[in-house]
Amino acid sequence: MNPLVSSDKDDYKPGETAVISGTGWYLDQSIIIDITEDPPYDYGHSFYADVQPDGSWQFLFPIEERHLGTKFTLHARGVQTDYVATCYFTDGNFRILAGGLPDGTALTTSYQI
């Protein structure tokens, strides 16, 4: 079985935490995690995670307000094996609800990234 990496959801809203999990990393003791953003940010994100004896690992990545509309690409690379697995997630979908508006009233919203 090839090592895998996945996120607990495909899309997050600001303030949530992406839970990234790896399985099948039996031959590695640690993982290098590189996260890139689209649109690009001034710097990338690099982290380490320790692999458990069962070949699993977990990493938490906080989603910030500035991430609204961002697509993330995460590459996990085994330090010992150099094996790479990739996953994708976004902070792009959100919903605005308005309540208590008078009958016949419309609400229009827009945002720009």
Tab-separated table of C-alpha atoms in Angstrom:
chain	number	residue	atom	x	y	z
A	1	MET	CA	0.000	0.000	0.000
A	2	ASN	CA	1.355	3.410	-0.965
A	3	PRO	CA	1.388	6.123	1.704
A	4	LEU	CA	-1.619	8.448	1.506
A	5	VAL	CA	-2.501	11.921	2.771
A	6	SER	CA	-5.980	13.453	3.076
A	7	SER	CA	-7.883	16.295	4.716
A	8	ASP	CA	-10.968	15.729	6.833
A	9	LYS	CA	-12.996	18.060	4.568
A	10	ASP	CA	-12.647	19.485	1.063
A	11	ASP	CA	-13.585	23.041	2.029
A	12	TYR	CA	-13.127	25.094	5.200
A	13	LYS	CA	-14.334	28.456	6.402
A	14	PRO	CA	-12.165	30.995	8.240
A	15	GLY	CA	-11.674	30.029	11.865
A	16	GLU	CA	-11.841	26.294	11.208
A	17	THR	CA	-8.877	23.933	11.406
A	18	ALA	CA	-7.950	21.593	8.575
A	19	VAL	CA	-7.159	18.144	9.953
A	20	ILE	CA	-4.589	16.516	7.684
A	21	SER	CA	-3.954	12.785	8.137
A	22	GLY	CA	-1.478	10.361	6.678
A	23	THR	CA	-1.715	6.571	6.530
A	24	GLY	CA	0.655	3.882	5.283
A	25	TRP	CA	3.897	5.753	6.112
A	26	TYR	CA	5.446	2.658	7.773
A	27	LEU	CA	8.963	3.190	6.398
A	28	ASP	CA	9.231	6.814	7.548
A	29	GLN	CA	9.854	8.268	10.997
A	30	SER	CA	8.834	11.805	10.058
A	31	ILE	CA	7.089	13.713	7.285
A	32	ILE	CA	7.824	17.105	5.732
A	33	ILE	CA	4.595	18.938	4.913
A	34	ASP	CA	4.679	21.732	2.321
A	35	ILE	CA	1.529	23.787	1.717
A	36	THR	CA	1.191	26.251	-1.152
A	37	GLU	CA	-1.641	28.692	-1.704
A	38	ASP	CA	-3.412	29.810	-4.885
A	39	PRO	CA	-3.512	32.771	-5.238
A	40	PRO	CA	0.119	32.736	-4.101
A	41	TYR	CA	1.072	34.138	-0.729
A	42	ASP	CA	4.391	35.823	0.087
A	43	TYR	CA	5.791	32.655	1.622
A	44	GLY	CA	5.022	28.956	1.696
A	45	HIS	CA	4.312	26.812	4.703
A	46	SER	CA	6.638	23.961	5.746
A	47	PHE	CA	6.057	21.756	8.763
A	48	TYR	CA	7.124	18.394	10.197
A	49	ALA	CA	4.999	15.580	11.585
A	50	ASP	CA	6.126	12.467	13.440
A	51	VAL	CA	4.954	9.106	12.119
A	52	GLN	CA	3.350	6.767	14.648
A	53	PRO	CA	4.292	3.038	14.788
A	54	ASP	CA	1.093	2.176	12.873
A	55	GLY	CA	2.286	4.344	9.918
A	56	SER	CA	-0.143	7.214	10.615
A	57	TRP	CA	0.361	10.889	11.406
A	58	GLN	CA	-1.820	13.947	11.829
A	59	PHE	CA	-1.295	17.667	11.331
A	60	LEU	CA	-3.581	20.630	12.129
A	61	PHE	CA	-3.597	23.695	9.845
A	62	PRO	CA	-5.618	26.752	10.966
A	63	ILE	CA	-7.651	28.520	8.272
A	64	GLU	CA	-7.388	32.303	8.570
A	65	GLU	CA	-9.641	35.144	7.384
A	66	ARG	CA	-7.125	35.976	4.631
A	67	HIS	CA	-7.583	32.456	3.223
A	68	LEU	CA	-11.091	33.186	1.898
A	69	GLY	CA	-11.102	31.990	-1.722
A	70	THR	CA	-7.757	30.199	-1.416
A	71	LYS	CA	-6.951	26.811	-2.941
A	72	PHE	CA	-4.376	24.804	-0.993
A	73	THR	CA	-2.029	22.131	-2.319
A	74	LEU	CA	-0.367	19.991	0.324
A	75	HIS	CA	2.619	17.760	-0.435
A	76	ALA	CA	3.685	15.296	2.255
A	77	ARG	CA	7.169	13.838	1.792
A	78	GLY	CA	8.664	11.013	3.810
A	79	VAL	CA	12.035	12.012	5.263
A	80	GLN	CA	13.465	8.487	5.032
A	81	THR	CA	11.782	7.257	1.820
A	82	ASP	CA	11.348	10.526	-0.103
A	83	TYR	CA	7.889	9.250	-1.113
A	84	VAL	CA	5.460	12.111	-1.879
A	85	ALA	CA	1.665	12.166	-1.540
A	86	THR	CA	-0.570	15.143	-2.353
A	87	CYS	CA	-3.970	16.429	-1.278
A	88	TYR	CA	-6.009	19.521	-2.078
A	89	PHE	CA	-8.471	21.579	-0.061
A	90	THR	CA	-10.005	25.042	-0.277
A	91	ASP	CA	-11.428	27.940	1.641
A	92	GLY	CA	-13.781	29.050	-1.042
A	93	ASN	CA	-17.393	28.259	-0.299
A	94	PHE	CA	-19.456	30.189	2.158
A	95	ARG	CA	-23.064	31.150	2.647
A	96	ILE	CA	-24.612	34.392	3.813
A	97	LEU	CA	-28.037	34.235	5.400
A	98	ALA	CA	-30.172	37.268	6.169
A	99	GLY	CA	-33.159	37.131	8.437
A	100	GLY	CA	-35.759	39.594	9.586
A	101	LEU	CA	-35.921	41.522	6.332
A	102	PRO	CA	-39.259	43.176	5.543
A	103	ASP	CA	-41.414	41.490	2.900
A	104	GLY	CA	-40.377	42.423	-0.631
A	105	THR	CA	-36.866	43.409	0.466
A	106	ALA	CA	-33.902	42.015	-1.427
A	107	LEU	CA	-30.337	41.772	-0.224
A	108	THR	CA	-27.413	41.785	-2.641
A	109	THR	CA	-23.890	40.999	-1.522
A	110	SER	CA	-20.572	40.801	-3.280
A	111	TYR	CA	-16.971	40.184	-2.387
A	112	GLN	CA	-13.684	40.576	-4.127
A	113	ILE	CA	-10.518	38.608	-3.589
